[in-house]
mmCIF file of N, CA and C in Angstrom:
data_model
loop_
_atom_site.group_PDB
_atom_site.id
_atom_site.type_symbol
_atom_site.label_atom_id
_atom_site.label_comp_id
_atom_site.label_asym_id
_atom_site.label_seq_id
_atom_site.Cartn_x
_atom_site.Cartn_y
_atom_site.Cartn_z
ATOM 1 N N UNK T 1 -12.695 22.173 -21.077
ATOM 2 C CA UNK T 1 -12.735 21.731 -19.708
ATOM 3 C C UNK T 1 -11.303 21.468 -19.247
ATOM 4 N N UNK T 2 -10.962 21.859 -18.026
ATOM 5 C CA UNK T 2 -9.628 21.682 -17.474
ATOM 6 C C UNK T 2 -9.377 20.201 -17.214
ATOM 7 N N UNK T 3 -8.144 19.747 -17.458
ATOM 8 C CA UNK T 3 -7.801 18.353 -17.221
ATOM 9 C C UNK T 3 -8.054 18.007 -15.759
ATOM 10 N N UNK T 4 -8.695 16.875 -15.522
ATOM 11 C CA UNK T 4 -8.978 16.441 -14.166
ATOM 12 C C UNK T 4 -10.280 16.999 -13.618
ATOM 13 N N UNK T 5 -10.973 17.858 -14.371
ATOM 14 C CA UNK T 5 -12.225 18.421 -13.907
ATOM 15 C C UNK T 5 -13.329 17.384 -14.045
ATOM 16 N N UNK T 6 -14.192 17.313 -13.052
ATOM 17 C CA UNK T 6 -15.265 16.342 -13.064
ATOM 18 C C UNK T 6 -16.483 16.890 -13.766
ATOM 19 N N UNK T 7 -17.217 15.997 -14.374
ATOM 20 C CA UNK T 7 -18.444 16.390 -15.053
ATOM 21 C C UNK T 7 -19.640 15.927 -14.237
ATOM 22 N N UNK T 8 -20.823 16.327 -14.653
ATOM 23 C CA UNK T 8 -22.026 15.962 -13.915
ATOM 24 C C UNK T 8 -22.319 14.469 -13.985
ATOM 25 N N UNK T 9 -21.730 13.756 -14.950
ATOM 26 C CA UNK T 9 -21.965 12.320 -15.028
ATOM 27 C C UNK T 9 -20.896 11.518 -14.285
ATOM 28 N N UNK T 10 -20.073 12.200 -13.490
ATOM 29 C CA UNK T 10 -19.061 11.521 -12.692
ATOM 30 C C UNK T 10 -19.731 10.746 -11.571
ATOM 31 N N UNK T 11 -18.984 9.804 -11.037
ATOM 32 C CA UNK T 11 -19.503 9.039 -9.913
ATOM 33 C C UNK T 11 -19.659 9.961 -8.708
ATOM 34 N N UNK T 12 -20.687 9.770 -7.886
ATOM 35 C CA UNK T 12 -20.915 10.647 -6.727
ATOM 36 C C UNK T 12 -19.728 10.707 -5.782
ATOM 37 N N UNK T 13 -19.061 9.556 -5.570
ATOM 38 C CA UNK T 13 -17.925 9.562 -4.651
ATOM 39 C C UNK T 13 -16.772 10.401 -5.187
ATOM 40 N N UNK T 14 -16.686 10.570 -6.504
ATOM 41 C CA UNK T 14 -15.630 11.376 -7.095
ATOM 42 C C UNK T 14 -15.912 12.864 -6.969
ATOM 43 N N UNK T 15 -17.183 13.248 -7.012
ATOM 44 C CA UNK T 15 -17.508 14.665 -6.969
ATOM 45 C C UNK T 15 -17.266 15.262 -5.598
ATOM 46 N N UNK T 16 -17.266 14.433 -4.565
ATOM 47 C CA UNK T 16 -17.025 14.938 -3.222
ATOM 48 C C UNK T 16 -15.581 15.398 -3.057
ATOM 49 N N UNK T 17 -14.691 14.848 -3.830
ATOM 50 C CA UNK T 17 -13.276 15.193 -3.724
ATOM 51 C C UNK T 17 -12.702 15.251 -5.126
ATOM 52 N N UNK T 18 -12.637 16.432 -5.723
ATOM 53 C CA UNK T 18 -12.196 16.530 -7.123
ATOM 54 C C UNK T 18 -10.753 16.085 -7.305
ATOM 55 N N UNK T 19 -10.478 15.606 -8.500
ATOM 56 C CA UNK T 19 -9.115 15.186 -8.825
ATOM 57 C C UNK T 19 -8.214 16.406 -8.923
ATOM 58 N N UNK T 20 -6.978 16.194 -8.541
ATOM 59 C CA UNK T 20 -6.008 17.276 -8.615
ATOM 60 C C UNK T 20 -4.945 16.970 -9.651
ATOM 61 N N UNK T 21 -3.840 17.625 -9.527
ATOM 62 C CA UNK T 21 -2.700 17.406 -10.406
ATOM 63 C C UNK T 21 -1.702 16.541 -9.645
ATOM 64 N N UNK T 22 -1.653 15.254 -9.963
ATOM 65 C CA UNK T 22 -0.823 14.304 -9.235
ATOM 66 C C UNK T 22 0.660 14.680 -9.270
ATOM 67 N N UNK T 23 1.051 15.551 -10.190
ATOM 68 C CA UNK T 23 2.447 15.971 -10.274
ATOM 69 C C UNK T 23 2.755 17.128 -9.327
ATOM 70 N N UNK T 24 1.736 17.737 -8.748
ATOM 71 C CA UNK T 24 1.920 18.846 -7.806
ATOM 72 C C UNK T 24 2.242 18.285 -6.421
ATOM 73 N N UNK T 25 3.190 18.904 -5.743
ATOM 74 C CA UNK T 25 3.646 18.412 -4.443
ATOM 75 C C UNK T 25 2.538 18.356 -3.399
ATOM 76 N N UNK T 26 1.565 19.239 -3.467
ATOM 77 C CA UNK T 26 0.522 19.278 -2.448
ATOM 78 C C UNK T 26 -0.760 18.552 -2.860
ATOM 79 N N UNK T 27 -0.719 17.791 -3.937
ATOM 80 C CA UNK T 27 -1.892 17.072 -4.423
ATOM 81 C C UNK T 27 -2.241 15.935 -3.456
ATOM 82 N N UNK T 28 -3.491 15.858 -2.989
ATOM 83 C CA UNK T 28 -3.889 14.779 -2.074
ATOM 84 C C UNK T 28 -3.691 13.385 -2.671
ATOM 85 N N UNK T 29 -3.917 13.240 -3.957
ATOM 86 C CA UNK T 29 -3.720 11.940 -4.601
ATOM 87 C C UNK T 29 -2.249 11.544 -4.537
ATOM 88 N N UNK T 30 -1.374 12.492 -4.786
ATOM 89 C CA UNK T 30 0.067 12.211 -4.717
ATOM 90 C C UNK T 30 0.471 11.806 -3.308
ATOM 91 N N UNK T 31 -0.087 12.480 -2.315
ATOM 92 C CA UNK T 31 0.231 12.133 -0.927
ATOM 93 C C UNK T 31 -0.234 10.718 -0.598
ATOM 94 N N UNK T 32 -1.416 10.352 -1.100
ATOM 95 C CA UNK T 32 -1.911 8.989 -0.892
ATOM 96 C C UNK T 32 -1.006 7.983 -1.602
ATOM 97 N N UNK T 33 -0.606 8.286 -2.828
ATOM 98 C CA UNK T 33 0.301 7.398 -3.557
ATOM 99 C C UNK T 33 1.622 7.215 -2.807
ATOM 100 N N UNK T 34 2.126 8.285 -2.219
ATOM 101 C CA UNK T 34 3.361 8.180 -1.431
ATOM 102 C C UNK T 34 3.202 7.164 -0.309
ATOM 103 N N UNK T 35 2.036 7.165 0.329
ATOM 104 C CA UNK T 35 1.809 6.260 1.454
ATOM 105 C C UNK T 35 1.587 4.823 1.004
ATOM 106 N N UNK T 36 0.779 4.624 -0.024
ATOM 107 C CA UNK T 36 0.438 3.250 -0.386
ATOM 108 C C UNK T 36 1.471 2.585 -1.285
ATOM 109 N N UNK T 37 2.385 3.348 -1.852
ATOM 110 C CA UNK T 37 3.365 2.770 -2.762
ATOM 111 C C UNK T 37 4.690 2.426 -2.087
ATOM 112 N N UNK T 38 4.811 2.677 -0.790
ATOM 113 C CA UNK T 38 6.073 2.303 -0.145
ATOM 114 C C UNK T 38 6.093 0.790 0.077
ATOM 115 N N UNK T 39 7.276 0.228 0.197
ATOM 116 C CA UNK T 39 7.404 -1.235 0.217
ATOM 117 C C UNK T 39 6.665 -1.877 1.382
ATOM 118 N N UNK T 40 6.663 -1.248 2.551
ATOM 119 C CA UNK T 40 6.010 -1.877 3.704
ATOM 120 C C UNK T 40 4.495 -1.908 3.516
ATOM 121 N N UNK T 41 3.918 -0.827 3.026
ATOM 122 C CA UNK T 41 2.470 -0.795 2.802
ATOM 123 C C UNK T 41 2.054 -1.851 1.793
ATOM 124 N N UNK T 42 2.795 -1.962 0.705
ATOM 125 C CA UNK T 42 2.469 -2.942 -0.328
ATOM 126 C C UNK T 42 2.485 -4.345 0.258
ATOM 127 N N UNK T 43 3.545 -4.687 0.969
ATOM 128 C CA UNK T 43 3.674 -6.038 1.522
ATOM 129 C C UNK T 43 2.592 -6.328 2.559
ATOM 130 N N UNK T 44 2.312 -5.370 3.419
ATOM 131 C CA UNK T 44 1.290 -5.546 4.455
ATOM 132 C C UNK T 44 -0.090 -5.706 3.827
ATOM 133 N N UNK T 45 -0.414 -4.862 2.862
ATOM 134 C CA UNK T 45 -1.722 -4.956 2.207
ATOM 135 C C UNK T 45 -1.896 -6.286 1.485
ATOM 136 N N UNK T 46 -0.849 -6.754 0.820
ATOM 137 C CA UNK T 46 -0.934 -8.041 0.124
ATOM 138 C C UNK T 46 -1.177 -9.182 1.109
ATOM 139 N N UNK T 47 -0.478 -9.172 2.249
ATOM 140 C CA UNK T 47 -0.692 -10.216 3.254
ATOM 141 C C UNK T 47 -2.095 -10.157 3.834
ATOM 142 N N UNK T 48 -2.543 -8.956 4.193
ATOM 143 C CA UNK T 48 -3.873 -8.818 4.784
ATOM 144 C C UNK T 48 -4.966 -9.096 3.759
ATOM 145 N N UNK T 49 -4.632 -8.975 2.481
ATOM 146 C CA UNK T 49 -5.582 -9.341 1.434
ATOM 147 C C UNK T 49 -5.844 -10.837 1.406
ATOM 148 N N UNK T 50 -4.934 -11.615 1.954
ATOM 149 C CA UNK T 50 -5.084 -13.074 2.022
ATOM 150 C C UNK T 50 -5.842 -13.501 3.270
ATOM 151 N N UNK T 51 -5.514 -12.849 4.403
ATOM 152 C CA UNK T 51 -6.136 -13.207 5.683
ATOM 153 C C UNK T 51 -5.859 -12.127 6.725
ATOM 154 N N UNK T 52 -6.744 -12.045 7.703
ATOM 155 C CA UNK T 52 -6.517 -11.155 8.836
ATOM 156 C C UNK T 52 -5.341 -11.705 9.637
ATOM 157 N N UNK T 53 -4.555 -10.802 10.220
ATOM 158 C CA UNK T 53 -3.367 -11.248 10.950
ATOM 159 C C UNK T 53 -3.152 -10.402 12.194
ATOM 160 N N UNK T 54 -2.519 -11.001 13.165
ATOM 161 C CA UNK T 54 -2.110 -10.275 14.353
ATOM 162 C C UNK T 54 -0.769 -9.596 14.072
ATOM 163 N N UNK T 55 -0.441 -8.602 14.901
ATOM 164 C CA UNK T 55 0.757 -7.792 14.720
ATOM 165 C C UNK T 55 2.014 -8.662 14.612
ATOM 166 N N UNK T 56 2.214 -9.553 15.572
ATOM 167 C CA UNK T 56 3.448 -10.352 15.580
ATOM 168 C C UNK T 56 3.525 -11.297 14.393
ATOM 169 N N UNK T 57 2.397 -11.789 13.915
ATOM 170 C CA UNK T 57 2.398 -12.637 12.719
ATOM 171 C C UNK T 57 2.834 -11.820 11.507
ATOM 172 N N UNK T 58 2.359 -10.587 11.408
ATOM 173 C CA UNK T 58 2.797 -9.697 10.327
ATOM 174 C C UNK T 58 4.294 -9.436 10.429
ATOM 175 N N UNK T 59 4.759 -9.155 11.633
ATOM 176 C CA UNK T 59 6.178 -8.850 11.837
ATOM 177 C C UNK T 59 7.059 -10.039 11.444
ATOM 178 N N UNK T 60 6.620 -11.245 11.797
ATOM 179 C CA UNK T 60 7.395 -12.443 11.419
ATOM 180 C C UNK T 60 7.392 -12.653 9.908
ATOM 181 N N UNK T 61 6.277 -12.377 9.258
ATOM 182 C CA UNK T 61 6.129 -12.648 7.824
ATOM 183 C C UNK T 61 6.849 -11.626 6.944
ATOM 184 N N UNK T 62 6.857 -10.362 7.379
ATOM 185 C CA UNK T 62 7.492 -9.299 6.591
ATOM 186 C C UNK T 62 8.918 -9.107 7.113
ATOM 187 N N UNK T 63 9.829 -9.850 6.550
ATOM 188 C CA UNK T 63 11.217 -9.810 7.001
ATOM 189 C C UNK T 63 11.805 -8.414 6.817
ATOM 190 N N UNK T 64 12.501 -7.953 7.848
ATOM 191 C CA UNK T 64 13.205 -6.685 7.767
ATOM 192 C C UNK T 64 12.437 -5.487 8.299
ATOM 193 N N UNK T 65 11.139 -5.612 8.517
ATOM 194 C CA UNK T 65 10.373 -4.475 9.026
ATOM 195 C C UNK T 65 10.573 -4.397 10.538
ATOM 196 N N UNK T 66 10.847 -3.194 11.017
ATOM 197 C CA UNK T 66 11.002 -3.008 12.459
ATOM 198 C C UNK T 66 9.623 -2.895 13.104
ATOM 199 N N UNK T 67 9.579 -3.106 14.389
ATOM 200 C CA UNK T 67 8.317 -2.987 15.122
ATOM 201 C C UNK T 67 7.748 -1.575 14.975
ATOM 202 N N UNK T 68 8.622 -0.577 15.069
ATOM 203 C CA UNK T 68 8.187 0.815 14.942
ATOM 204 C C UNK T 68 7.616 1.097 13.550
ATOM 205 N N UNK T 69 8.293 0.630 12.503
ATOM 206 C CA UNK T 69 7.833 0.879 11.139
ATOM 207 C C UNK T 69 6.531 0.143 10.863
ATOM 208 N N UNK T 70 6.406 -1.079 11.375
ATOM 209 C CA UNK T 70 5.169 -1.828 11.195
ATOM 210 C C UNK T 70 4.013 -1.107 11.884
ATOM 211 N N UNK T 71 4.242 -0.630 13.093
ATOM 212 C CA UNK T 71 3.193 0.114 13.817
ATOM 213 C C UNK T 71 2.785 1.369 13.061
ATOM 214 N N UNK T 72 3.768 2.138 12.603
ATOM 215 C CA UNK T 72 3.476 3.375 11.869
ATOM 216 C C UNK T 72 2.726 3.090 10.576
ATOM 217 N N UNK T 73 3.138 2.054 9.860
ATOM 218 C CA UNK T 73 2.499 1.724 8.587
ATOM 219 C C UNK T 73 1.069 1.264 8.810
ATOM 220 N N UNK T 74 0.856 0.415 9.804
ATOM 221 C CA UNK T 74 -0.499 -0.048 10.097
ATOM 222 C C UNK T 74 -1.406 1.111 10.498
ATOM 223 N N UNK T 75 -0.883 2.036 11.293
ATOM 224 C CA UNK T 75 -1.678 3.218 11.690
ATOM 225 C C UNK T 75 -2.054 4.048 10.469
ATOM 226 N N UNK T 76 -1.104 4.261 9.562
ATOM 227 C CA UNK T 76 -1.389 5.036 8.348
ATOM 228 C C UNK T 76 -2.427 4.339 7.478
ATOM 229 N N UNK T 77 -2.286 3.034 7.319
ATOM 230 C CA UNK T 77 -3.242 2.285 6.509
ATOM 231 C C UNK T 77 -4.626 2.282 7.145
ATOM 232 N N UNK T 78 -4.657 2.221 8.458
ATOM 233 C CA UNK T 78 -5.937 2.288 9.169
ATOM 234 C C UNK T 78 -6.559 3.675 9.005
ATOM 235 N N UNK T 79 -5.758 4.700 9.135
ATOM 236 C CA UNK T 79 -6.244 6.075 8.975
ATOM 237 C C UNK T 79 -6.817 6.301 7.584
ATOM 238 N N UNK T 80 -6.203 5.693 6.578
ATOM 239 C CA UNK T 80 -6.652 5.842 5.193
ATOM 240 C C UNK T 80 -7.840 4.947 4.864
ATOM 241 N N UNK T 81 -8.254 4.113 5.820
ATOM 242 C CA UNK T 81 -9.414 3.259 5.606
ATOM 243 C C UNK T 81 -9.115 1.986 4.828
ATOM 244 N N UNK T 82 -7.848 1.630 4.716
ATOM 245 C CA UNK T 82 -7.455 0.448 3.953
ATOM 246 C C UNK T 82 -7.345 -0.802 4.820
ATOM 247 N N UNK T 83 -7.143 -0.579 6.115
ATOM 248 C CA UNK T 83 -6.964 -1.661 7.077
ATOM 249 C C UNK T 83 -7.837 -1.364 8.287
ATOM 250 N N UNK T 84 -8.406 -2.415 8.858
ATOM 251 C CA UNK T 84 -9.159 -2.251 10.106
ATOM 252 C C UNK T 84 -8.388 -2.923 11.239
ATOM 253 N N UNK T 85 -8.604 -2.419 12.430
ATOM 254 C CA UNK T 85 -7.933 -2.926 13.632
ATOM 255 C C UNK T 85 -9.022 -3.343 14.605
ATOM 256 N N UNK T 86 -8.980 -4.614 15.025
ATOM 257 C CA UNK T 86 -9.965 -5.135 15.967
ATOM 258 C C UNK T 86 -9.252 -5.538 17.250
ATOM 259 N N UNK T 87 -9.738 -4.995 18.364
ATOM 260 C CA UNK T 87 -9.159 -5.293 19.672
ATOM 261 C C UNK T 87 -10.155 -6.161 20.444
ATOM 262 N N UNK T 88 -9.670 -7.300 20.969
ATOM 263 C CA UNK T 88 -10.494 -8.188 21.779
ATOM 264 C C UNK T 88 -9.910 -8.193 23.179
ATOM 265 N N UNK T 89 -10.761 -7.934 24.163
ATOM 266 C CA UNK T 89 -10.327 -7.846 25.564
ATOM 267 C C UNK T 89 -10.041 -9.232 26.117
ATOM 268 N N UNK T 90 -8.836 -9.695 25.840
ATOM 269 C CA UNK T 90 -8.359 -10.956 26.399
ATOM 270 C C UNK T 90 -7.124 -10.634 27.212
ATOM 271 N N UNK T 91 -6.539 -11.652 27.858
ATOM 272 C CA UNK T 91 -5.297 -11.438 28.592
ATOM 273 C C UNK T 91 -4.231 -12.307 27.946
ATOM 274 N N UNK T 92 -3.238 -11.738 27.264
ATOM 275 C CA UNK T 92 -3.129 -10.318 26.920
ATOM 276 C C UNK T 92 -4.144 -9.933 25.828
ATOM 277 N N UNK T 93 -4.263 -8.645 25.602
ATOM 278 C CA UNK T 93 -5.194 -8.118 24.613
ATOM 279 C C UNK T 93 -4.842 -8.674 23.232
ATOM 280 N N UNK T 94 -5.849 -9.063 22.476
ATOM 281 C CA UNK T 94 -5.651 -9.574 21.118
ATOM 282 C C UNK T 94 -6.007 -8.472 20.127
ATOM 283 N N UNK T 95 -5.075 -8.139 19.254
ATOM 284 C CA UNK T 95 -5.297 -7.125 18.222
ATOM 285 C C UNK T 95 -5.098 -7.799 16.863
ATOM 286 N N UNK T 96 -6.118 -7.692 16.037
ATOM 287 C CA UNK T 96 -6.069 -8.296 14.706
ATOM 288 C C UNK T 96 -6.261 -7.210 13.655
ATOM 289 N N UNK T 97 -5.500 -7.298 12.591
ATOM 290 C CA UNK T 97 -5.601 -6.367 11.469
ATOM 291 C C UNK T 97 -6.194 -7.108 10.277
ATOM 292 N N UNK T 98 -7.058 -6.419 9.551
ATOM 293 C CA UNK T 98 -7.705 -7.019 8.381
ATOM 294 C C UNK T 98 -7.827 -5.973 7.286
ATOM 295 N N UNK T 99 -7.941 -6.442 6.072
ATOM 296 C CA UNK T 99 -8.148 -5.552 4.924
ATOM 297 C C UNK T 99 -9.606 -5.083 4.947
ATOM 298 N N UNK T 100 -9.841 -3.863 4.557
ATOM 299 C CA UNK T 100 -11.200 -3.337 4.439
ATOM 300 C C UNK T 100 -11.656 -3.505 2.983
ATOM 301 N N UNK T 101 -12.933 -3.292 2.723
ATOM 302 C CA UNK T 101 -13.369 -3.337 1.314
ATOM 303 C C UNK T 101 -12.603 -2.338 0.432
ATOM 304 N N UNK T 102 -12.320 -1.161 0.961
ATOM 305 C CA UNK T 102 -11.541 -0.177 0.212
ATOM 306 C C UNK T 102 -10.141 -0.713 -0.076
ATOM 307 N N UNK T 103 -9.509 -1.311 0.930
ATOM 308 C CA UNK T 103 -8.180 -1.889 0.753
ATOM 309 C C UNK T 103 -8.183 -3.053 -0.212
ATOM 310 N N UNK T 104 -9.247 -3.856 -0.180
ATOM 311 C CA UNK T 104 -9.349 -5.000 -1.086
ATOM 312 C C UNK T 104 -9.357 -4.536 -2.533
ATOM 313 N N UNK T 105 -9.978 -3.384 -2.796
ATOM 314 C CA UNK T 105 -9.978 -2.834 -4.140
ATOM 315 C C UNK T 105 -8.583 -2.469 -4.619
ATOM 316 N N UNK T 106 -7.711 -2.135 -3.709
ATOM 317 C CA UNK T 106 -6.335 -1.776 -4.047
ATOM 318 C C UNK T 106 -5.446 -2.999 -4.236
ATOM 319 N N UNK T 107 -5.733 -4.070 -3.516
ATOM 320 C CA UNK T 107 -4.875 -5.254 -3.535
ATOM 321 C C UNK T 107 -4.713 -5.834 -4.937
ATOM 322 N N UNK T 108 -5.772 -5.814 -5.747
ATOM 323 C CA UNK T 108 -5.665 -6.338 -7.112
ATOM 324 C C UNK T 108 -4.622 -5.597 -7.929
ATOM 325 N N UNK T 109 -4.614 -4.277 -7.799
ATOM 326 C CA UNK T 109 -3.620 -3.482 -8.520
ATOM 327 C C UNK T 109 -2.216 -3.758 -8.008
ATOM 328 N N UNK T 110 -2.076 -3.899 -6.696
ATOM 329 C CA UNK T 110 -0.762 -4.189 -6.120
ATOM 330 C C UNK T 110 -0.266 -5.562 -6.570
ATOM 331 N N UNK T 111 -1.181 -6.529 -6.616
ATOM 332 C CA UNK T 111 -0.792 -7.873 -7.050
ATOM 333 C C UNK T 111 -0.343 -7.857 -8.501
ATOM 334 N N UNK T 112 -0.991 -7.045 -9.326
ATOM 335 C CA UNK T 112 -0.571 -6.915 -10.730
ATOM 336 C C UNK T 112 0.848 -6.366 -10.817
ATOM 337 N N UNK T 113 1.172 -5.417 -9.944
ATOM 338 C CA UNK T 113 2.516 -4.849 -9.922
ATOM 339 C C UNK T 113 3.543 -5.914 -9.505
ATOM 340 N N UNK T 114 3.214 -6.711 -8.505
ATOM 341 C CA UNK T 114 4.107 -7.786 -8.057
ATOM 342 C C UNK T 114 4.286 -8.804 -9.189
ATOM 343 N N UNK T 115 3.170 -9.167 -9.833
ATOM 344 C CA UNK T 115 3.240 -10.127 -10.947
ATOM 345 C C UNK T 115 4.149 -9.599 -12.054
ATOM 346 N N UNK T 116 4.021 -8.316 -12.377
ATOM 347 C CA UNK T 116 4.867 -7.715 -13.411
ATOM 348 C C UNK T 116 6.335 -7.813 -12.996
ATOM 349 N N UNK T 117 6.625 -7.459 -11.743
ATOM 350 C CA UNK T 117 8.015 -7.477 -11.261
ATOM 351 C C UNK T 117 8.592 -8.889 -11.314
ATOM 352 N N UNK T 118 7.807 -9.873 -10.889
ATOM 353 C CA UNK T 118 8.297 -11.252 -10.907
ATOM 354 C C UNK T 118 8.511 -11.748 -12.339
ATOM 355 N N UNK T 119 7.627 -11.377 -13.251
ATOM 356 C CA UNK T 119 7.736 -11.797 -14.651
ATOM 357 C C UNK T 119 8.938 -11.156 -15.339
ATOM 358 N N UNK T 120 9.197 -9.890 -15.042
ATOM 359 C CA UNK T 120 10.227 -9.138 -15.766
ATOM 360 C C UNK T 120 11.548 -9.001 -15.005
ATOM 361 N N UNK T 121 11.684 -9.671 -13.865
ATOM 362 C CA UNK T 121 12.919 -9.567 -13.095
ATOM 363 C C UNK T 121 14.146 -9.989 -13.884
ATOM 364 N N UNK T 122 14.105 -11.065 -14.701
ATOM 365 C CA UNK T 122 15.298 -11.414 -15.488
ATOM 366 C C UNK T 122 15.724 -10.288 -16.440
ATOM 367 N N UNK T 123 14.748 -9.629 -17.057
ATOM 368 C CA UNK T 123 15.068 -8.529 -17.970
ATOM 369 C C UNK T 123 15.661 -7.337 -17.210
ATOM 370 N N UNK T 124 15.100 -7.067 -16.047
ATOM 371 C CA UNK T 124 15.614 -5.961 -15.234
ATOM 372 C C UNK T 124 17.034 -6.283 -14.764
ATOM 373 N N UNK T 125 17.254 -7.515 -14.315
ATOM 374 C CA UNK T 125 18.597 -7.917 -13.865
ATOM 375 C C UNK T 125 19.608 -7.800 -15.002
ATOM 376 N N UNK T 126 19.207 -8.199 -16.209
ATOM 377 C CA UNK T 126 20.100 -8.090 -17.372
ATOM 378 C C UNK T 126 20.404 -6.627 -17.681
ATOM 379 N N UNK T 127 19.386 -5.770 -17.614
ATOM 380 C CA UNK T 127 19.597 -4.334 -17.853
ATOM 381 C C UNK T 127 20.533 -3.751 -16.805
ATOM 382 N N UNK T 128 20.372 -4.170 -15.550
ATOM 383 C CA UNK T 128 21.248 -3.674 -14.480
ATOM 384 C C UNK T 128 22.691 -4.107 -14.709
ATOM 385 N N UNK T 129 22.871 -5.369 -15.081
ATOM 386 C CA UNK T 129 24.227 -5.865 -15.351
ATOM 387 C C UNK T 129 24.858 -5.125 -16.525
ATOM 388 N N UNK T 130 24.066 -4.894 -17.553
ATOM 389 C CA UNK T 130 24.562 -4.172 -18.716
ATOM 390 C C UNK T 130 24.956 -2.748 -18.330
ATOM 391 N N UNK T 131 24.097 -2.088 -17.592
ATOM 392 C CA UNK T 131 24.364 -0.720 -17.160
ATOM 393 C C UNK T 131 25.601 -0.671 -16.255
ATOM 394 N N UNK T 132 25.667 -1.581 -15.284
ATOM 395 C CA UNK T 132 26.795 -1.597 -14.352
ATOM 396 C C UNK T 132 28.112 -1.890 -15.069
ATOM 397 N N UNK T 133 28.062 -2.719 -16.098
ATOM 398 C CA UNK T 133 29.264 -3.028 -16.882
ATOM 399 C C UNK T 133 29.732 -1.839 -17.692
ATOM 400 N N UNK T 134 28.797 -1.049 -18.201
ATOM 401 C CA UNK T 134 29.123 0.115 -19.012
ATOM 402 C C UNK T 134 29.623 1.255 -18.137
ATOM 403 N N UNK T 135 28.952 1.460 -16.999
ATOM 404 C CA UNK T 135 29.280 2.631 -16.176
ATOM 405 C C UNK T 135 30.376 2.344 -15.158
ATOM 406 N N UNK T 136 30.871 1.109 -15.092
ATOM 407 C CA UNK T 136 31.911 0.773 -14.097
ATOM 408 C C UNK T 136 33.263 1.254 -14.527
#
C-alpha cells in the first residue's frame, strides 16, 4: 500500500479527502500548515481559544500585528473553518470572532508547542549564544 493511502477502516471524514505528500509543494495539507503555523494565526487562535473577542481587542492584545494583517489572518482562519465571525446590527456594528469546534481541536496542539518553547527557551538561547560566538 502506498504511504498515506487510506484503508476501508479509515475515519469517514478522512476518506473524503485523502492524505497527500506533505513535502510536495502543492499538497493541500502543506498549504494548510503554512496558514496555521504562521505566528499571527497561532497567537490569534490561542487567544480565541480562551474567549470570543472583538477585532480591536485582538489588535490590542497581539502586539505588533497591523490592522491589515489581522484582517487577512482572521479571514483565512474563518475560511478554513477555524474561526467564526458574528455580526450584530448595532451602531456601530459589533463584530465578534470566536473559535469553532474545529479550531478548538487545533488549540491544544498549538498550546503544546508554546509550552515546549517556553520550557526550552533557556536551552535555545544558550545554543544561539554558542553558535553566535563560534560563527562571529
